[in-house]
């Protein structure tokens, strides 16, 4: 997976999302080093099933037009190299730079921010023209962008059905994309333990607390039985992924714990693509 686009458009968020899904990632890689990078990774993985995500943009100051030739060569060797191009409106990019107070990568040319953005659009046009997907992030927040990367590209790029286990807070609404929704508010709440309150469902203390509750074990067992029975029936469906969502009051303890627990169970059952997304945490 090649991640490119405009500075401030969300490329770093996308790469971090791929990394969280066990892609081997490298950012700011010069185009001329891409062949050697891929060869070195495949040499250490002769089965060729390692997933890579590489960030390429104007920071490397390399000839971006070389990428098309490399992708053609890679395809001849059976390597699928998809190019995702992230962009946003000038107004959105200027606001993001104002909020973060970071310098634009082309500021060394003595350009004001609007001119630097315009120049970057010109320099990255060869990449945009050959992109497999163009993602406009102008109206997306970080959580929405992460979810889109997970569902449309990280999981949606496979022919086999993939599973996404999501946690959320009911006070912010149920995810519209969820196929299964389970209410974890019926479980004991670690929030009322002062030592566990600042933690999340991914932390050992919260996991141990909930693991030792009989109601949690029964709740989990019943959901496992339901999903193990019916999820396999969806393998012949046309969708590329199924979302199983768990909600609690704040989206911090119980829902996160359940999403992680059921995702781990799905992996042990042999599902090839399993991911988690914690809406209030990621």
PDB file of N, CA and C in Angstrom, residues 213-264:
ATOM      1  N   UNK A 213     -15.536 -11.417  36.776  1.00  0.00           N
ATOM      2  CA  UNK A 213     -16.967 -11.233  37.006  1.00  0.00           C
ATOM      3  C   UNK A 213     -17.757 -12.325  36.287  1.00  0.00           C
ATOM      4  N   UNK A 214     -18.585 -13.050  37.046  1.00  0.00           N
ATOM      5  CA  UNK A 214     -19.350 -14.157  36.461  1.00  0.00           C
ATOM      6  C   UNK A 214     -20.300 -13.674  35.366  1.00  0.00           C
ATOM      7  N   UNK A 215     -20.922 -12.502  35.569  1.00  0.00           N
ATOM      8  CA  UNK A 215     -21.848 -11.987  34.556  1.00  0.00           C
ATOM      9  C   UNK A 215     -21.131 -11.696  33.239  1.00  0.00           C
ATOM     10  N   UNK A 216     -19.900 -11.242  33.333  1.00  0.00           N
ATOM     11  CA  UNK A 216     -19.123 -10.961  32.123  1.00  0.00           C
ATOM     12  C   UNK A 216     -18.836 -12.254  31.372  1.00  0.00           C
ATOM     13  N   UNK A 217     -18.496 -13.309  32.115  1.00  0.00           N
ATOM     14  CA  UNK A 217     -18.209 -14.587  31.475  1.00  0.00           C
ATOM     15  C   UNK A 217     -19.446 -15.145  30.772  1.00  0.00           C
ATOM     16  N   UNK A 218     -20.588 -15.034  31.413  1.00  0.00           N
ATOM     17  CA  UNK A 218     -21.817 -15.541  30.806  1.00  0.00           C
ATOM     18  C   UNK A 218     -22.209 -14.704  29.589  1.00  0.00           C
ATOM     19  N   UNK A 219     -22.110 -13.392  29.718  1.00  0.00           N
ATOM     20  CA  UNK A 219     -22.418 -12.474  28.615  1.00  0.00           C
ATOM     21  C   UNK A 219     -21.527 -12.777  27.409  1.00  0.00           C
ATOM     22  N   UNK A 220     -20.227 -12.936  27.663  1.00  0.00           N
ATOM     23  CA  UNK A 220     -19.274 -13.214  26.585  1.00  0.00           C
ATOM     24  C   UNK A 220     -19.568 -14.549  25.918  1.00  0.00           C
ATOM     25  N   UNK A 221     -19.846 -15.564  26.733  1.00  0.00           N
ATOM     26  CA  UNK A 221     -20.094 -16.900  26.188  1.00  0.00           C
ATOM     27  C   UNK A 221     -21.319 -16.911  25.278  1.00  0.00           C
ATOM     28  N   UNK A 222     -22.365 -16.186  25.664  1.00  0.00           N
ATOM     29  CA  UNK A 222     -23.577 -16.159  24.851  1.00  0.00           C
ATOM     30  C   UNK A 222     -23.347 -15.440  23.521  1.00  0.00           C
ATOM     31  N   UNK A 223     -22.566 -14.360  23.559  1.00  0.00           N
ATOM     32  CA  UNK A 223     -22.274 -13.637  22.317  1.00  0.00           C
ATOM     33  C   UNK A 223     -21.361 -14.466  21.422  1.00  0.00           C
ATOM     34  N   UNK A 224     -20.378 -15.135  22.017  1.00  0.00           N
ATOM     35  CA  UNK A 224     -19.492 -16.011  21.245  1.00  0.00           C
ATOM     36  C   UNK A 224     -20.306 -17.088  20.538  1.00  0.00           C
ATOM     37  N   UNK A 225     -21.251 -17.684  21.252  1.00  0.00           N
ATOM     38  CA  UNK A 225     -22.081 -18.728  20.655  1.00  0.00           C
ATOM     39  C   UNK A 225     -22.883 -18.170  19.483  1.00  0.00           C
ATOM     40  N   UNK A 226     -23.449 -16.977  19.658  1.00  0.00           N
ATOM     41  CA  UNK A 226     -24.228 -16.346  18.587  1.00  0.00           C
ATOM     42  C   UNK A 226     -23.360 -16.070  17.357  1.00  0.00           C
ATOM     43  N   UNK A 227     -22.210 -15.446  17.568  1.00  0.00           N
ATOM     44  CA  UNK A 227     -21.358 -15.079  16.438  1.00  0.00           C
ATOM     45  C   UNK A 227     -20.740 -16.300  15.762  1.00  0.00           C
ATOM     46  N   UNK A 228     -20.319 -17.278  16.564  1.00  0.00           N
ATOM     47  CA  UNK A 228     -19.740 -18.489  15.970  1.00  0.00           C
ATOM     48  C   UNK A 228     -20.766 -19.242  15.133  1.00  0.00           C
ATOM     49  N   UNK A 229     -22.035 -19.104  15.489  1.00  0.00           N
ATOM     50  CA  UNK A 229     -23.095 -19.792  14.748  1.00  0.00           C
ATOM     51  C   UNK A 229     -23.435 -19.082  13.446  1.00  0.00           C
ATOM     52  N   UNK A 230     -23.536 -17.742  13.500  1.00  0.00           N
ATOM     53  CA  UNK A 230     -24.105 -17.020  12.370  1.00  0.00           C
ATOM     54  C   UNK A 230     -23.111 -16.271  11.487  1.00  0.00           C
ATOM     55  N   UNK A 231     -21.966 -15.886  12.017  1.00  0.00           N
ATOM     56  CA  UNK A 231     -21.010 -15.179  11.160  1.00  0.00           C
ATOM     57  C   UNK A 231     -20.559 -16.014   9.959  1.00  0.00           C
ATOM     58  N   UNK A 232     -20.295 -17.327  10.141  1.00  0.00           N
ATOM     59  CA  UNK A 232     -19.891 -18.120   8.968  1.00  0.00           C
ATOM     60  C   UNK A 232     -20.924 -18.111   7.843  1.00  0.00           C
ATOM     61  N   UNK A 233     -22.206 -17.898   8.183  1.00  0.00           N
ATOM     62  CA  UNK A 233     -23.243 -17.863   7.151  1.00  0.00           C
ATOM     63  C   UNK A 233     -23.082 -16.648   6.223  1.00  0.00           C
ATOM     64  N   UNK A 234     -22.362 -15.633   6.702  1.00  0.00           N
ATOM     65  CA  UNK A 234     -22.210 -14.407   5.916  1.00  0.00           C
ATOM     66  C   UNK A 234     -21.038 -14.468   4.950  1.00  0.00           C
ATOM     67  N   UNK A 235     -20.281 -15.557   4.984  1.00  0.00           N
ATOM     68  CA  UNK A 235     -19.102 -15.650   4.113  1.00  0.00           C
ATOM     69  C   UNK A 235     -19.472 -15.596   2.635  1.00  0.00           C
ATOM     70  N   UNK A 236     -20.653 -16.052   2.293  1.00  0.00           N
ATOM     71  CA  UNK A 236     -21.071 -16.056   0.894  1.00  0.00           C
ATOM     72  C   UNK A 236     -21.813 -14.788   0.501  1.00  0.00           C
ATOM     73  N   UNK A 237     -21.888 -13.831   1.436  1.00  0.00           N
ATOM     74  CA  UNK A 237     -22.545 -12.561   1.146  1.00  0.00           C
ATOM     75  C   UNK A 237     -21.628 -11.709   0.270  1.00  0.00           C
ATOM     76  N   UNK A 238     -22.177 -10.631  -0.293  1.00  0.00           N
ATOM     77  CA  UNK A 238     -21.390  -9.789  -1.195  1.00  0.00           C
ATOM     78  C   UNK A 238     -20.538  -8.768  -0.455  1.00  0.00           C
ATOM     79  N   UNK A 239     -20.789  -8.558   0.829  1.00  0.00           N
ATOM     80  CA  UNK A 239     -20.028  -7.549   1.568  1.00  0.00           C
ATOM     81  C   UNK A 239     -18.598  -8.019   1.804  1.00  0.00           C
ATOM     82  N   UNK A 240     -17.697  -7.048   2.017  1.00  0.00           N
ATOM     83  CA  UNK A 240     -16.295  -7.389   2.249  1.00  0.00           C
ATOM     84  C   UNK A 240     -15.969  -7.473   3.728  1.00  0.00           C
ATOM     85  N   UNK A 241     -16.778  -6.849   4.576  1.00  0.00           N
ATOM     86  CA  UNK A 241     -16.514  -6.911   6.012  1.00  0.00           C
ATOM     87  C   UNK A 241     -17.818  -6.790   6.788  1.00  0.00           C
ATOM     88  N   UNK A 242     -17.776  -7.243   8.041  1.00  0.00           N
ATOM     89  CA  UNK A 242     -18.908  -7.152   8.965  1.00  0.00           C
ATOM     90  C   UNK A 242     -18.436  -6.420  10.212  1.00  0.00           C
ATOM     91  N   UNK A 243     -19.248  -5.489  10.692  1.00  0.00           N
ATOM     92  CA  UNK A 243     -18.907  -4.726  11.893  1.00  0.00           C
ATOM     93  C   UNK A 243     -19.724  -5.222  13.072  1.00  0.00           C
ATOM     94  N   UNK A 244     -19.026  -5.618  14.140  1.00  0.00           N
ATOM     95  CA  UNK A 244     -19.658  -6.036  15.393  1.00  0.00           C
ATOM     96  C   UNK A 244     -19.327  -4.971  16.430  1.00  0.00           C
ATOM     97  N   UNK A 245     -20.334  -4.255  16.914  1.00  0.00           N
ATOM     98  CA  UNK A 245     -20.105  -3.099  17.781  1.00  0.00           C
ATOM     99  C   UNK A 245     -20.575  -3.372  19.204  1.00  0.00           C
ATOM    100  N   UNK A 246     -19.780  -2.896  20.156  1.00  0.00           N
ATOM    101  CA  UNK A 246     -20.114  -2.974  21.579  1.00  0.00           C
ATOM    102  C   UNK A 246     -20.160  -1.556  22.141  1.00  0.00           C
ATOM    103  N   UNK A 247     -21.243  -1.253  22.849  1.00  0.00           N
ATOM    104  CA  UNK A 247     -21.377   0.085  23.409  1.00  0.00           C
ATOM    105  C   UNK A 247     -21.467   0.066  24.923  1.00  0.00           C
ATOM    106  N   UNK A 248     -20.938   1.104  25.547  1.00  0.00           N
ATOM    107  CA  UNK A 248     -21.132   1.322  26.979  1.00  0.00           C
ATOM    108  C   UNK A 248     -21.304   2.820  27.193  1.00  0.00           C
ATOM    109  N   UNK A 249     -21.313   3.258  28.425  1.00  0.00           N
ATOM    110  CA  UNK A 249     -21.635   4.655  28.704  1.00  0.00           C
ATOM    111  C   UNK A 249     -20.617   5.613  28.094  1.00  0.00           C
ATOM    112  N   UNK A 250     -19.333   5.357  28.370  1.00  0.00           N
ATOM    113  CA  UNK A 250     -18.296   6.280  27.910  1.00  0.00           C
ATOM    114  C   UNK A 250     -17.415   5.752  26.804  1.00  0.00           C
ATOM    115  N   UNK A 251     -17.611   4.492  26.396  1.00  0.00           N
ATOM    116  CA  UNK A 251     -16.776   3.920  25.344  1.00  0.00           C
ATOM    117  C   UNK A 251     -15.331   3.750  25.754  1.00  0.00           C
ATOM    118  N   UNK A 252     -15.102   3.475  27.040  1.00  0.00           N
ATOM    119  CA  UNK A 252     -13.733   3.445  27.555  1.00  0.00           C
ATOM    120  C   UNK A 252     -13.341   2.114  28.175  1.00  0.00           C
ATOM    121  N   UNK A 253     -14.259   1.497  28.939  1.00  0.00           N
ATOM    122  CA  UNK A 253     -13.904   0.289  29.682  1.00  0.00           C
ATOM    123  C   UNK A 253     -14.568  -0.965  29.104  1.00  0.00           C
ATOM    124  N   UNK A 254     -15.874  -1.114  29.374  1.00  0.00           N
ATOM    125  CA  UNK A 254     -16.558  -2.363  29.058  1.00  0.00           C
ATOM    126  C   UNK A 254     -16.638  -2.637  27.557  1.00  0.00           C
ATOM    127  N   UNK A 255     -16.997  -1.632  26.782  1.00  0.00           N
ATOM    128  CA  UNK A 255     -17.123  -1.842  25.333  1.00  0.00           C
ATOM    129  C   UNK A 255     -15.773  -2.148  24.694  1.00  0.00           C
ATOM    130  N   UNK A 256     -14.726  -1.462  25.148  1.00  0.00           N
ATOM    131  CA  UNK A 256     -13.382  -1.715  24.621  1.00  0.00           C
ATOM    132  C   UNK A 256     -12.934  -3.132  24.976  1.00  0.00           C
ATOM    133  N   UNK A 257     -13.177  -3.513  26.218  1.00  0.00           N
ATOM    134  CA  UNK A 257     -12.821  -4.864  26.680  1.00  0.00           C
ATOM    135  C   UNK A 257     -13.509  -5.930  25.830  1.00  0.00           C
ATOM    136  N   UNK A 258     -14.819  -5.765  25.606  1.00  0.00           N
ATOM    137  CA  UNK A 258     -15.562  -6.771  24.851  1.00  0.00           C
ATOM    138  C   UNK A 258     -15.109  -6.825  23.392  1.00  0.00           C
ATOM    139  N   UNK A 259     -14.871  -5.674  22.780  1.00  0.00           N
ATOM    140  CA  UNK A 259     -14.420  -5.667  21.387  1.00  0.00           C
ATOM    141  C   UNK A 259     -13.076  -6.379  21.249  1.00  0.00           C
ATOM    142  N   UNK A 260     -12.166  -6.101  22.169  1.00  0.00           N
ATOM    143  CA  UNK A 260     -10.854  -6.751  22.120  1.00  0.00           C
ATOM    144  C   UNK A 260     -10.975  -8.249  22.383  1.00  0.00           C
ATOM    145  N   UNK A 261     -11.805  -8.619  23.338  1.00  0.00           N
ATOM    146  CA  UNK A 261     -11.955 -10.035  23.696  1.00  0.00           C
ATOM    147  C   UNK A 261     -12.546 -10.829  22.536  1.00  0.00           C
ATOM    148  N   UNK A 262     -13.589 -10.300  21.914  1.00  0.00           N
ATOM    149  CA  UNK A 262     -14.220 -11.028  20.814  1.00  0.00           C
ATOM    150  C   UNK A 262     -13.342 -11.029  19.560  1.00  0.00           C
ATOM    151  N   UNK A 263     -12.569  -9.974  19.365  1.00  0.00           N
ATOM    152  CA  UNK A 263     -11.638  -9.961  18.229  1.00  0.00           C
ATOM    153  C   UNK A 263     -10.585 -11.045  18.393  1.00  0.00           C
ATOM    154  N   UNK A 264     -10.072 -11.181  19.607  1.00  0.00           N
ATOM    155  CA  UNK A 264      -9.079 -12.223  19.859  1.00  0.00           C
ATOM    156  C   UNK A 264      -9.680 -13.609  19.654  1.00  0.00           C
TER     157      UNK A 264
END
